[in-house]
C-alpha cells in the first residue's frame, strides 16, 4: 500500500518556503523573491517516490502557503485565513525556520497554531549553507522546546539534506492511493503560474510598498496556428503614481520584466511566447473584497 497525503509548508514571511517546495519537487512550481509575502496563493507541488521496480510507493503533496504575518489589509487577512485553513486540512505540517533568525513571536504564534491543529509536525531549519553550525544548533535547541515530531537542518537553496526531510514527511503520511498521476509536479493552473512568473520579474526591482500593491492577472492564453503561445496579461496596481513606476522611464521596466518573463515561459512551455503585458489601476484593491474576488484571491 502506498503512502500519500497533503503537507502544509508554513512559516514566517521570507524564510524560504517557496524555494524549499521547488527544491523538493525538482521543478519550479512557486515563484521566489527576497520580498516577504511573495506567495499569495495555496500552491501545490507534487513529489512521487518510486520503488526499485519503478512503481509509485509514496506521494507527498506540498502546499506552499503565504507567510503568516500581522495583516494590515483585507488581502493580508485573507492570506492568513488561507494558511489556517490549510493547516486544518493537512495530514502533516512542515514548519520552516530561518537558521539566521532567532525564534521570535511570529514563530511562536505559528507553533501554537500547529500544536492546536493536532497534526504531526516536521520542523526544518533552513539556510544551513550560510549559517554557522553553532547557530544552527542554537536554533534547533530553541525549536526543541515545542516538542514536535521531527527536526531536520537543511538548505533549500543548495539542496542539502532534502532526502531526510522527505523521509520524515513520508513516515507520517497515512496509507492510501495517489492523489495525482505519478509524473505530476503541480495542480496549479497554467494561467496562475504564468501570472506569478510575470509578477516575480517586477518584485526585486520595486521598493517600499509597491511590491505588495502589484498583482498580475492573465486574461487569456491561446496557442495560435503558428504554434506561438499568446498571453494577454495585466499588471494591476493601486494608484496612478505606481503605474508610472511599473512602466518605467520610456517603458524600460515594463519591457525588461516582460522580456525576462517571456524567456522563462518559453523554457517552461517549449514554444515561442508572445506576451501582451499592460498596466491597469484598481484603486486600493487590497482593501476591497469585491476586487479581491475579481482578481482571484479566495475569500
PDB file of C-alpha atoms in Angstrom:
ATOM      1  CA  UNK A   1       0.000   0.000   0.000  1.00  0.00           C
ATOM      2  CA  UNK A   2       1.309   3.432  -0.891  1.00  0.00           C
ATOM      3  CA  UNK A   3       1.504   6.365   1.490  1.00  0.00           C
ATOM      4  CA  UNK A   4       0.089   9.669   0.323  1.00  0.00           C
ATOM      5  CA  UNK A   5      -1.124  12.916   1.802  1.00  0.00           C
ATOM      6  CA  UNK A   6      -1.024  16.686   1.994  1.00  0.00           C
ATOM      7  CA  UNK A   7       1.772  18.591   3.725  1.00  0.00           C
ATOM      8  CA  UNK A   8       1.300  22.273   4.566  1.00  0.00           C
ATOM      9  CA  UNK A   9       4.556  24.231   4.383  1.00  0.00           C
ATOM     10  CA  UNK A  10       4.257  27.083   6.877  1.00  0.00           C
ATOM     11  CA  UNK A  11       6.490  29.729   8.395  1.00  0.00           C
ATOM     12  CA  UNK A  12       7.088  33.434   8.716  1.00  0.00           C
ATOM     13  CA  UNK A  13       7.454  35.528   5.548  1.00  0.00           C
ATOM     14  CA  UNK A  14      10.729  35.136   3.664  1.00  0.00           C
ATOM     15  CA  UNK A  15      12.068  32.016   5.393  1.00  0.00           C
ATOM     16  CA  UNK A  16      12.345  30.143   2.083  1.00  0.00           C
ATOM     17  CA  UNK A  17       9.084  28.174   1.830  1.00  0.00           C
ATOM     18  CA  UNK A  18       8.725  28.521  -1.946  1.00  0.00           C
ATOM     19  CA  UNK A  19      12.404  27.744  -2.509  1.00  0.00           C
ATOM     20  CA  UNK A  20      12.026  24.590  -0.413  1.00  0.00           C
ATOM     21  CA  UNK A  21       8.899  23.467  -2.269  1.00  0.00           C
ATOM     22  CA  UNK A  22      10.618  23.982  -5.635  1.00  0.00           C
ATOM     23  CA  UNK A  23      13.687  22.069  -4.417  1.00  0.00           C
ATOM     24  CA  UNK A  24      11.676  19.113  -3.103  1.00  0.00           C
ATOM     25  CA  UNK A  25       9.586  18.942  -6.282  1.00  0.00           C
ATOM     26  CA  UNK A  26      12.648  19.368  -8.504  1.00  0.00           C
ATOM     27  CA  UNK A  27      10.786  21.865 -10.668  1.00  0.00           C
ATOM     28  CA  UNK A  28       9.646  25.460 -10.359  1.00  0.00           C
ATOM     29  CA  UNK A  29       6.056  25.492  -9.128  1.00  0.00           C
ATOM     30  CA  UNK A  30       6.248  28.654  -6.984  1.00  0.00           C
ATOM     31  CA  UNK A  31       7.926  31.999  -7.569  1.00  0.00           C
ATOM     32  CA  UNK A  32      10.636  33.224  -5.227  1.00  0.00           C
ATOM     33  CA  UNK A  33      11.830  36.660  -4.210  1.00  0.00           C
ATOM     34  CA  UNK A  34      13.705  38.406  -1.423  1.00  0.00           C
ATOM     35  CA  UNK A  35      10.490  40.294  -0.774  1.00  0.00           C
ATOM     36  CA  UNK A  36       8.339  38.974   2.095  1.00  0.00           C
ATOM     37  CA  UNK A  37       4.799  37.806   1.301  1.00  0.00           C
ATOM     38  CA  UNK A  38       5.716  36.827  -2.246  1.00  0.00           C
ATOM     39  CA  UNK A  39       3.368  33.825  -2.163  1.00  0.00           C
ATOM     40  CA  UNK A  40      -0.301  34.810  -2.290  1.00  0.00           C
ATOM     41  CA  UNK A  41      -1.996  31.564  -3.235  1.00  0.00           C
ATOM     42  CA  UNK A  42      -2.087  27.995  -1.984  1.00  0.00           C
ATOM     43  CA  UNK A  43       0.298  26.333  -4.438  1.00  0.00           C
ATOM     44  CA  UNK A  44       0.578  22.563  -4.516  1.00  0.00           C
ATOM     45  CA  UNK A  45       3.738  20.778  -5.591  1.00  0.00           C
ATOM     46  CA  UNK A  46       3.655  17.006  -6.036  1.00  0.00           C
ATOM     47  CA  UNK A  47       6.516  14.627  -5.206  1.00  0.00           C
ATOM     48  CA  UNK A  48       6.082  10.931  -6.059  1.00  0.00           C
ATOM     49  CA  UNK A  49       8.678   8.419  -4.904  1.00  0.00           C
ATOM     50  CA  UNK A  50       9.062   5.095  -6.701  1.00  0.00           C
ATOM     51  CA  UNK A  51      10.375   1.738  -5.514  1.00  0.00           C
ATOM     52  CA  UNK A  52      13.206  -0.253  -7.118  1.00  0.00           C
ATOM     53  CA  UNK A  53      10.787  -1.607  -9.738  1.00  0.00           C
ATOM     54  CA  UNK A  54       9.705   1.917 -10.697  1.00  0.00           C
ATOM     55  CA  UNK A  55       6.295   1.623  -9.064  1.00  0.00           C
ATOM     56  CA  UNK A  56       4.949   4.559  -7.020  1.00  0.00           C
ATOM     57  CA  UNK A  57       5.341   3.925  -3.296  1.00  0.00           C
ATOM     58  CA  UNK A  58       4.517   7.356  -1.862  1.00  0.00           C
ATOM     59  CA  UNK A  59       3.209  10.762  -2.888  1.00  0.00           C
ATOM     60  CA  UNK A  60       3.698  13.973  -0.953  1.00  0.00           C
ATOM     61  CA  UNK A  61       1.500  16.903  -1.955  1.00  0.00           C
ATOM     62  CA  UNK A  62       3.319  20.009  -0.698  1.00  0.00           C
ATOM     63  CA  UNK A  63       1.086  23.007  -0.113  1.00  0.00           C
ATOM     64  CA  UNK A  64       3.132  26.217  -0.249  1.00  0.00           C
ATOM     65  CA  UNK A  65       1.364  28.862   1.832  1.00  0.00           C
ATOM     66  CA  UNK A  66       1.725  32.629   2.271  1.00  0.00           C
ATOM     67  CA  UNK A  67       3.887  33.705   5.198  1.00  0.00           C
ATOM     68  CA  UNK A  68       1.896  34.311   8.377  1.00  0.00           C
ATOM     69  CA  UNK A  69       2.095  37.962   9.357  1.00  0.00           C
ATOM     70  CA  UNK A  70       0.204  40.710  11.155  1.00  0.00           C
ATOM     71  CA  UNK A  71      -2.304  41.730   8.465  1.00  0.00           C
ATOM     72  CA  UNK A  72      -2.695  45.394   7.503  1.00  0.00           C
ATOM     73  CA  UNK A  73      -5.123  44.909   4.613  1.00  0.00           C
ATOM     74  CA  UNK A  74      -8.136  42.808   3.674  1.00  0.00           C
ATOM     75  CA  UNK A  75      -5.783  40.853   1.416  1.00  0.00           C
ATOM     76  CA  UNK A  76      -3.482  40.150   4.381  1.00  0.00           C
ATOM     77  CA  UNK A  77      -6.412  38.850   6.398  1.00  0.00           C
ATOM     78  CA  UNK A  78      -7.388  36.545   3.532  1.00  0.00           C
ATOM     79  CA  UNK A  79      -3.843  35.229   3.225  1.00  0.00           C
ATOM     80  CA  UNK A  80      -3.657  34.386   6.936  1.00  0.00           C
ATOM     81  CA  UNK A  81      -7.071  32.699   6.774  1.00  0.00           C
ATOM     82  CA  UNK A  82      -5.801  30.684   3.809  1.00  0.00           C
ATOM     83  CA  UNK A  83      -2.877  29.411   5.890  1.00  0.00           C
ATOM     84  CA  UNK A  84      -5.049  28.464   8.874  1.00  0.00           C
ATOM     85  CA  UNK A  85      -7.476  26.649   6.591  1.00  0.00           C
ATOM     86  CA  UNK A  86      -4.590  24.714   5.047  1.00  0.00           C
ATOM     87  CA  UNK A  87      -3.358  23.610   8.479  1.00  0.00           C
ATOM     88  CA  UNK A  88      -6.777  22.194   9.256  1.00  0.00           C
ATOM     89  CA  UNK A  89      -6.810  20.125   6.048  1.00  0.00           C
ATOM     90  CA  UNK A  90      -3.261  18.735   6.026  1.00  0.00           C
ATOM     91  CA  UNK A  91      -2.013  15.286   7.059  1.00  0.00           C
ATOM     92  CA  UNK A  92       1.411  16.573   8.125  1.00  0.00           C
ATOM     93  CA  UNK A  93       2.704  20.109   8.652  1.00  0.00           C
ATOM     94  CA  UNK A  94       6.214  21.274   7.738  1.00  0.00           C
ATOM     95  CA  UNK A  95       7.267  24.232   9.879  1.00  0.00           C
ATOM     96  CA  UNK A  96      10.151  26.131   8.285  1.00  0.00           C
ATOM     97  CA  UNK A  97      12.530  28.238  10.358  1.00  0.00           C
ATOM     98  CA  UNK A  98      15.347  30.514   9.179  1.00  0.00           C
ATOM     99  CA  UNK A  99      18.618  29.432  10.804  1.00  0.00           C
ATOM    100  CA  UNK A 100      19.870  33.020  10.696  1.00  0.00           C
ATOM    101  CA  UNK A 101      16.875  34.423  12.572  1.00  0.00           C
ATOM    102  CA  UNK A 102      16.239  33.828  16.292  1.00  0.00           C
ATOM    103  CA  UNK A 103      12.916  32.239  17.131  1.00  0.00           C
ATOM    104  CA  UNK A 104      10.520  35.149  17.579  1.00  0.00           C
ATOM    105  CA  UNK A 105       6.887  35.935  18.413  1.00  0.00           C
ATOM    106  CA  UNK A 106       5.783  35.108  14.847  1.00  0.00           C
ATOM    107  CA  UNK A 107       7.348  31.646  15.075  1.00  0.00           C
ATOM    108  CA  UNK A 108       5.768  31.057  18.485  1.00  0.00           C
ATOM    109  CA  UNK A 109       2.341  32.027  17.171  1.00  0.00           C
ATOM    110  CA  UNK A 110       2.701  29.521  14.327  1.00  0.00           C
ATOM    111  CA  UNK A 111       3.892  26.860  16.777  1.00  0.00           C
ATOM    112  CA  UNK A 112       0.777  27.449  18.905  1.00  0.00           C
ATOM    113  CA  UNK A 113      -1.455  27.062  15.850  1.00  0.00           C
ATOM    114  CA  UNK A 114       0.343  23.874  14.829  1.00  0.00           C
ATOM    115  CA  UNK A 115       0.047  22.436  18.314  1.00  0.00           C
ATOM    116  CA  UNK A 116      -3.679  23.215  18.373  1.00  0.00           C
ATOM    117  CA  UNK A 117      -4.153  21.541  14.977  1.00  0.00           C
ATOM    118  CA  UNK A 118      -3.012  18.226  16.449  1.00  0.00           C
ATOM    119  CA  UNK A 119      -1.344  17.139  13.196  1.00  0.00           C
ATOM    120  CA  UNK A 120       2.226  15.728  13.054  1.00  0.00           C
ATOM    121  CA  UNK A 121       4.801  18.490  12.620  1.00  0.00           C
ATOM    122  CA  UNK A 122       8.238  18.253  10.998  1.00  0.00           C
ATOM    123  CA  UNK A 123      10.420  21.279  11.765  1.00  0.00           C
ATOM    124  CA  UNK A 124      13.004  22.187   9.123  1.00  0.00           C
ATOM    125  CA  UNK A 125      15.744  24.685   9.973  1.00  0.00           C
ATOM    126  CA  UNK A 126      16.644  26.242   6.638  1.00  0.00           C
ATOM    127  CA  UNK A 127      19.731  28.014   5.265  1.00  0.00           C
ATOM    128  CA  UNK A 128      22.385  25.779   6.856  1.00  0.00           C
ATOM    129  CA  UNK A 129      24.550  26.537   3.819  1.00  0.00           C
ATOM    130  CA  UNK A 130      25.179  30.057   5.121  1.00  0.00           C
ATOM    131  CA  UNK A 131      24.571  29.702   8.875  1.00  0.00           C
ATOM    132  CA  UNK A 132      27.439  28.655  11.198  1.00  0.00           C
ATOM    133  CA  UNK A 133      26.956  25.220  12.776  1.00  0.00           C
ATOM    134  CA  UNK A 134      26.749  26.746  16.256  1.00  0.00           C
ATOM    135  CA  UNK A 135      23.899  28.995  15.120  1.00  0.00           C
ATOM    136  CA  UNK A 136      22.047  26.069  13.543  1.00  0.00           C
ATOM    137  CA  UNK A 137      22.433  24.110  16.786  1.00  0.00           C
ATOM    138  CA  UNK A 138      21.106  27.071  18.760  1.00  0.00           C
ATOM    139  CA  UNK A 139      18.057  27.271  16.506  1.00  0.00           C
ATOM    140  CA  UNK A 140      17.393  23.544  16.881  1.00  0.00           C
ATOM    141  CA  UNK A 141      17.619  23.827  20.670  1.00  0.00           C
ATOM    142  CA  UNK A 142      15.165  26.752  20.646  1.00  0.00           C
ATOM    143  CA  UNK A 143      12.721  24.852  18.457  1.00  0.00           C
ATOM    144  CA  UNK A 144      13.010  21.653  20.511  1.00  0.00           C
ATOM    145  CA  UNK A 145      11.048  23.382  23.279  1.00  0.00           C
ATOM    146  CA  UNK A 146       7.906  22.814  21.173  1.00  0.00           C
ATOM    147  CA  UNK A 147       8.347  19.019  21.300  1.00  0.00           C
ATOM    148  CA  UNK A 148       7.205  18.437  17.726  1.00  0.00           C
ATOM    149  CA  UNK A 149       7.709  15.155  15.856  1.00  0.00           C
ATOM    150  CA  UNK A 150      10.994  15.689  13.978  1.00  0.00           C
ATOM    151  CA  UNK A 151      13.709  18.305  13.465  1.00  0.00           C
ATOM    152  CA  UNK A 152      15.826  18.464  10.300  1.00  0.00           C
ATOM    153  CA  UNK A 153      18.521  21.054   9.416  1.00  0.00           C
ATOM    154  CA  UNK A 154      18.601  21.616   5.650  1.00  0.00           C
ATOM    155  CA  UNK A 155      19.302  24.032   2.809  1.00  0.00           C
ATOM    156  CA  UNK A 156      16.572  24.569   0.226  1.00  0.00           C
ATOM    157  CA  UNK A 157      18.847  26.720  -1.928  1.00  0.00           C
ATOM    158  CA  UNK A 158      21.699  24.201  -2.071  1.00  0.00           C
ATOM    159  CA  UNK A 159      19.549  21.023  -1.953  1.00  0.00           C
ATOM    160  CA  UNK A 160      21.239  19.882   1.276  1.00  0.00           C
ATOM    161  CA  UNK A 161      19.529  17.241   3.467  1.00  0.00           C
ATOM    162  CA  UNK A 162      16.321  17.228   1.414  1.00  0.00           C
ATOM    163  CA  UNK A 163      16.084  13.416   1.420  1.00  0.00           C
ATOM    164  CA  UNK A 164      15.893  13.302   5.240  1.00  0.00           C
ATOM    165  CA  UNK A 165      13.138  15.934   5.078  1.00  0.00           C
ATOM    166  CA  UNK A 166      11.165  13.742   2.669  1.00  0.00           C
ATOM    167  CA  UNK A 167      11.803  10.636   4.798  1.00  0.00           C
ATOM    168  CA  UNK A 168      10.348  12.337   7.879  1.00  0.00           C
ATOM    169  CA  UNK A 169       7.289  13.566   5.992  1.00  0.00           C
ATOM    170  CA  UNK A 170       6.531  10.239   4.297  1.00  0.00           C
ATOM    171  CA  UNK A 171       6.894   8.305   7.566  1.00  0.00           C
ATOM    172  CA  UNK A 172       3.964  10.292   8.951  1.00  0.00           C
ATOM    173  CA  UNK A 173       1.623  10.108   5.965  1.00  0.00           C
ATOM    174  CA  UNK A 174      -1.388   7.789   6.047  1.00  0.00           C
ATOM    175  CA  UNK A 175      -1.653   4.801   3.741  1.00  0.00           C
ATOM    176  CA  UNK A 176      -3.767   5.460   0.682  1.00  0.00           C
ATOM    177  CA  UNK A 177      -3.857   5.839  -3.111  1.00  0.00           C
ATOM    178  CA  UNK A 178      -2.114   8.581  -5.086  1.00  0.00           C
ATOM    179  CA  UNK A 179      -3.975  11.872  -5.408  1.00  0.00           C
ATOM    180  CA  UNK A 180      -2.272  12.842  -8.681  1.00  0.00           C
ATOM    181  CA  UNK A 181      -0.689  10.990 -11.619  1.00  0.00           C
ATOM    182  CA  UNK A 182       2.854   9.801 -10.763  1.00  0.00           C
ATOM    183  CA  UNK A 183       4.501  12.246 -13.197  1.00  0.00           C
ATOM    184  CA  UNK A 184       2.577  15.330 -11.973  1.00  0.00           C
ATOM    185  CA  UNK A 185       4.576  18.133 -10.346  1.00  0.00           C
ATOM    186  CA  UNK A 186       1.720  20.567  -9.601  1.00  0.00           C
ATOM    187  CA  UNK A 187      -2.017  21.061  -9.932  1.00  0.00           C
ATOM    188  CA  UNK A 188      -1.593  24.809 -10.367  1.00  0.00           C
ATOM    189  CA  UNK A 189      -3.492  26.171 -13.394  1.00  0.00           C
ATOM    190  CA  UNK A 190      -1.125  27.320 -16.137  1.00  0.00           C
ATOM    191  CA  UNK A 191      -2.596  30.835 -16.190  1.00  0.00           C
ATOM    192  CA  UNK A 192      -1.849  31.212 -12.475  1.00  0.00           C
ATOM    193  CA  UNK A 193       1.774  30.125 -12.889  1.00  0.00           C
ATOM    194  CA  UNK A 194       2.183  32.493 -15.848  1.00  0.00           C
ATOM    195  CA  UNK A 195       0.800  35.441 -13.863  1.00  0.00           C
ATOM    196  CA  UNK A 196       3.076  34.683 -10.947  1.00  0.00           C
ATOM    197  CA  UNK A 197       6.168  34.424 -13.134  1.00  0.00           C
ATOM    198  CA  UNK A 198       5.394  37.823 -14.646  1.00  0.00           C
ATOM    199  CA  UNK A 199       4.932  39.311 -11.152  1.00  0.00           C
ATOM    200  CA  UNK A 200       8.196  37.754  -9.982  1.00  0.00           C
ATOM    201  CA  UNK A 201      10.146  39.742 -12.586  1.00  0.00           C
ATOM    202  CA  UNK A 202       8.982  43.015 -11.046  1.00  0.00           C
ATOM    203  CA  UNK A 203       9.329  42.194  -7.351  1.00  0.00           C
ATOM    204  CA  UNK A 204      13.015  42.732  -6.646  1.00  0.00           C
ATOM    205  CA  UNK A 205      13.067  45.842  -8.854  1.00  0.00           C
ATOM    206  CA  UNK A 206      10.432  47.622  -6.772  1.00  0.00           C
ATOM    207  CA  UNK A 207      10.763  49.499  -3.486  1.00  0.00           C
ATOM    208  CA  UNK A 208       8.706  50.355  -0.415  1.00  0.00           C
ATOM    209  CA  UNK A 209       5.089  49.219  -0.511  1.00  0.00           C
ATOM    210  CA  UNK A 210       4.802  48.846  -4.274  1.00  0.00           C
ATOM    211  CA  UNK A 211       5.584  45.086  -4.432  1.00  0.00           C
ATOM    212  CA  UNK A 212       2.558  44.456  -2.209  1.00  0.00           C
ATOM    213  CA  UNK A 213       0.366  46.717  -4.351  1.00  0.00           C
ATOM    214  CA  UNK A 214       1.099  44.720  -7.506  1.00  0.00           C
ATOM    215  CA  UNK A 215      -0.718  41.677  -8.819  1.00  0.00           C
ATOM    216  CA  UNK A 216      -0.781  40.194 -12.308  1.00  0.00           C
ATOM    217  CA  UNK A 217      -3.909  38.813 -13.944  1.00  0.00           C
ATOM    218  CA  UNK A 218      -3.736  36.616 -17.058  1.00  0.00           C
ATOM    219  CA  UNK A 219      -6.877  37.309 -19.088  1.00  0.00           C
ATOM    220  CA  UNK A 220      -6.190  34.971 -21.989  1.00  0.00           C
ATOM    221  CA  UNK A 221      -3.829  32.199 -23.059  1.00  0.00           C
ATOM    222  CA  UNK A 222      -4.151  30.792 -26.553  1.00  0.00           C
ATOM    223  CA  UNK A 223      -1.936  28.759 -28.835  1.00  0.00           C
ATOM    224  CA  UNK A 224      -2.028  30.350 -32.271  1.00  0.00           C
ATOM    225  CA  UNK A 225      -1.899  28.460 -35.598  1.00  0.00           C
ATOM    226  CA  UNK A 226       1.772  29.379 -35.905  1.00  0.00           C
ATOM    227  CA  UNK A 227       2.470  27.476 -32.659  1.00  0.00           C
ATOM    228  CA  UNK A 228       3.116  30.685 -30.715  1.00  0.00           C
ATOM    229  CA  UNK A 229       1.546  30.859 -27.252  1.00  0.00           C
ATOM    230  CA  UNK A 230      -0.284  34.193 -26.946  1.00  0.00           C
ATOM    231  CA  UNK A 231      -0.588  35.532 -23.386  1.00  0.00           C
ATOM    232  CA  UNK A 232      -2.716  38.566 -22.505  1.00  0.00           C
ATOM    233  CA  UNK A 233      -1.689  39.773 -19.024  1.00  0.00           C
ATOM    234  CA  UNK A 234      -2.425  42.870 -16.945  1.00  0.00           C
ATOM    235  CA  UNK A 235      -0.270  44.190 -14.119  1.00  0.00           C
ATOM    236  CA  UNK A 236      -2.662  45.736 -11.586  1.00  0.00           C
ATOM    237  CA  UNK A 237      -1.584  48.453  -9.134  1.00  0.00           C
ATOM    238  CA  UNK A 238      -3.455  50.647  -6.653  1.00  0.00           C
ATOM    239  CA  UNK A 239      -2.514  54.188  -7.685  1.00  0.00           C
ATOM    240  CA  UNK A 240      -1.701  56.134 -10.837  1.00  0.00           C
ATOM    241  CA  UNK A 241       1.739  57.030  -9.492  1.00  0.00           C
ATOM    242  CA  UNK A 242       2.515  53.321  -9.184  1.00  0.00           C
ATOM    243  CA  UNK A 243       1.521  52.756 -12.792  1.00  0.00           C
ATOM    244  CA  UNK A 244       4.300  55.093 -13.903  1.00  0.00           C
ATOM    245  CA  UNK A 245       6.848  53.232 -11.775  1.00  0.00           C
ATOM    246  CA  UNK A 246       5.811  49.835 -13.153  1.00  0.00           C
ATOM    247  CA  UNK A 247       6.111  51.125 -16.722  1.00  0.00           C
ATOM    248  CA  UNK A 248       9.411  52.870 -16.007  1.00  0.00           C
ATOM    249  CA  UNK A 249      11.170  55.653 -17.866  1.00  0.00           C
ATOM    250  CA  UNK A 250      10.475  55.215 -21.533  1.00  0.00           C
ATOM    251  CA  UNK A 251       8.738  51.921 -20.735  1.00  0.00           C
ATOM    252  CA  UNK A 252      12.046  50.364 -19.686  1.00  0.00           C
ATOM    253  CA  UNK A 253      10.872  48.418 -16.611  1.00  0.00           C
ATOM    254  CA  UNK A 254       7.782  47.016 -18.326  1.00  0.00           C
ATOM    255  CA  UNK A 255       9.903  45.979 -21.295  1.00  0.00           C
ATOM    256  CA  UNK A 256      12.645  44.353 -19.207  1.00  0.00           C
ATOM    257  CA  UNK A 257      10.317  42.454 -16.872  1.00  0.00           C
ATOM    258  CA  UNK A 258       8.177  41.347 -19.803  1.00  0.00           C
ATOM    259  CA  UNK A 259      11.212  40.140 -21.746  1.00  0.00           C
ATOM    260  CA  UNK A 260      12.534  38.131 -18.782  1.00  0.00           C
ATOM    261  CA  UNK A 261       9.115  36.606 -18.143  1.00  0.00           C
ATOM    262  CA  UNK A 262       8.698  35.690 -21.808  1.00  0.00           C
ATOM    263  CA  UNK A 263      12.098  33.964 -21.891  1.00  0.00           C
ATOM    264  CA  UNK A 264      11.264  31.865 -18.822  1.00  0.00           C
ATOM    265  CA  UNK A 265       7.818  30.987 -20.174  1.00  0.00           C
ATOM    266  CA  UNK A 266       9.356  29.836 -23.447  1.00  0.00           C
ATOM    267  CA  UNK A 267      11.613  27.486 -21.464  1.00  0.00           C
ATOM    268  CA  UNK A 268       8.661  26.133 -19.469  1.00  0.00           C
ATOM    269  CA  UNK A 269       6.283  25.648 -22.405  1.00  0.00           C
ATOM    270  CA  UNK A 270       8.895  24.770 -25.025  1.00  0.00           C
ATOM    271  CA  UNK A 271       7.450  27.140 -27.600  1.00  0.00           C
ATOM    272  CA  UNK A 272       7.628  30.772 -28.701  1.00  0.00           C
ATOM    273  CA  UNK A 273       5.624  33.095 -26.442  1.00  0.00           C
ATOM    274  CA  UNK A 274       4.060  36.444 -27.314  1.00  0.00           C
ATOM    275  CA  UNK A 275       3.415  38.295 -24.051  1.00  0.00           C
ATOM    276  CA  UNK A 276       0.971  41.198 -24.330  1.00  0.00           C
ATOM    277  CA  UNK A 277       1.575  42.946 -20.984  1.00  0.00           C
ATOM    278  CA  UNK A 278      -0.263  46.097 -19.902  1.00  0.00           C
ATOM    279  CA  UNK A 279      -0.741  48.033 -16.663  1.00  0.00           C
ATOM    280  CA  UNK A 280      -4.057  48.981 -15.018  1.00  0.00           C
ATOM    281  CA  UNK A 281      -5.002  50.902 -11.858  1.00  0.00           C
ATOM    282  CA  UNK A 282      -7.589  49.425  -9.463  1.00  0.00           C
ATOM    283  CA  UNK A 283      -7.719  51.874  -6.573  1.00  0.00           C
ATOM    284  CA  UNK A 284      -6.927  50.294  -3.186  1.00  0.00           C
ATOM    285  CA  UNK A 285      -7.638  46.788  -4.493  1.00  0.00           C
ATOM    286  CA  UNK A 286      -6.038  45.155  -1.444  1.00  0.00           C
ATOM    287  CA  UNK A 287      -8.759  46.636   0.777  1.00  0.00           C
ATOM    288  CA  UNK A 288     -11.820  45.869  -1.349  1.00  0.00           C
ATOM    289  CA  UNK A 289     -13.399  42.398  -1.005  1.00  0.00           C
ATOM    290  CA  UNK A 290     -15.192  42.632  -4.351  1.00  0.00           C
ATOM    291  CA  UNK A 291     -11.958  43.460  -6.164  1.00  0.00           C
ATOM    292  CA  UNK A 292     -10.114  40.675  -4.313  1.00  0.00           C
ATOM    293  CA  UNK A 293     -12.796  38.265  -5.540  1.00  0.00           C
ATOM    294  CA  UNK A 294     -12.493  39.524  -9.105  1.00  0.00           C
ATOM    295  CA  UNK A 295      -8.696  39.312  -9.019  1.00  0.00           C
ATOM    296  CA  UNK A 296      -8.847  35.685  -7.940  1.00  0.00           C
ATOM    297  CA  UNK A 297      -7.971  35.808  -4.235  1.00  0.00           C
ATOM    298  CA  UNK A 298     -10.037  33.245  -2.285  1.00  0.00           C
ATOM    299  CA  UNK A 299     -12.263  34.598   0.457  1.00  0.00           C
TER     300      UNK A 299
END
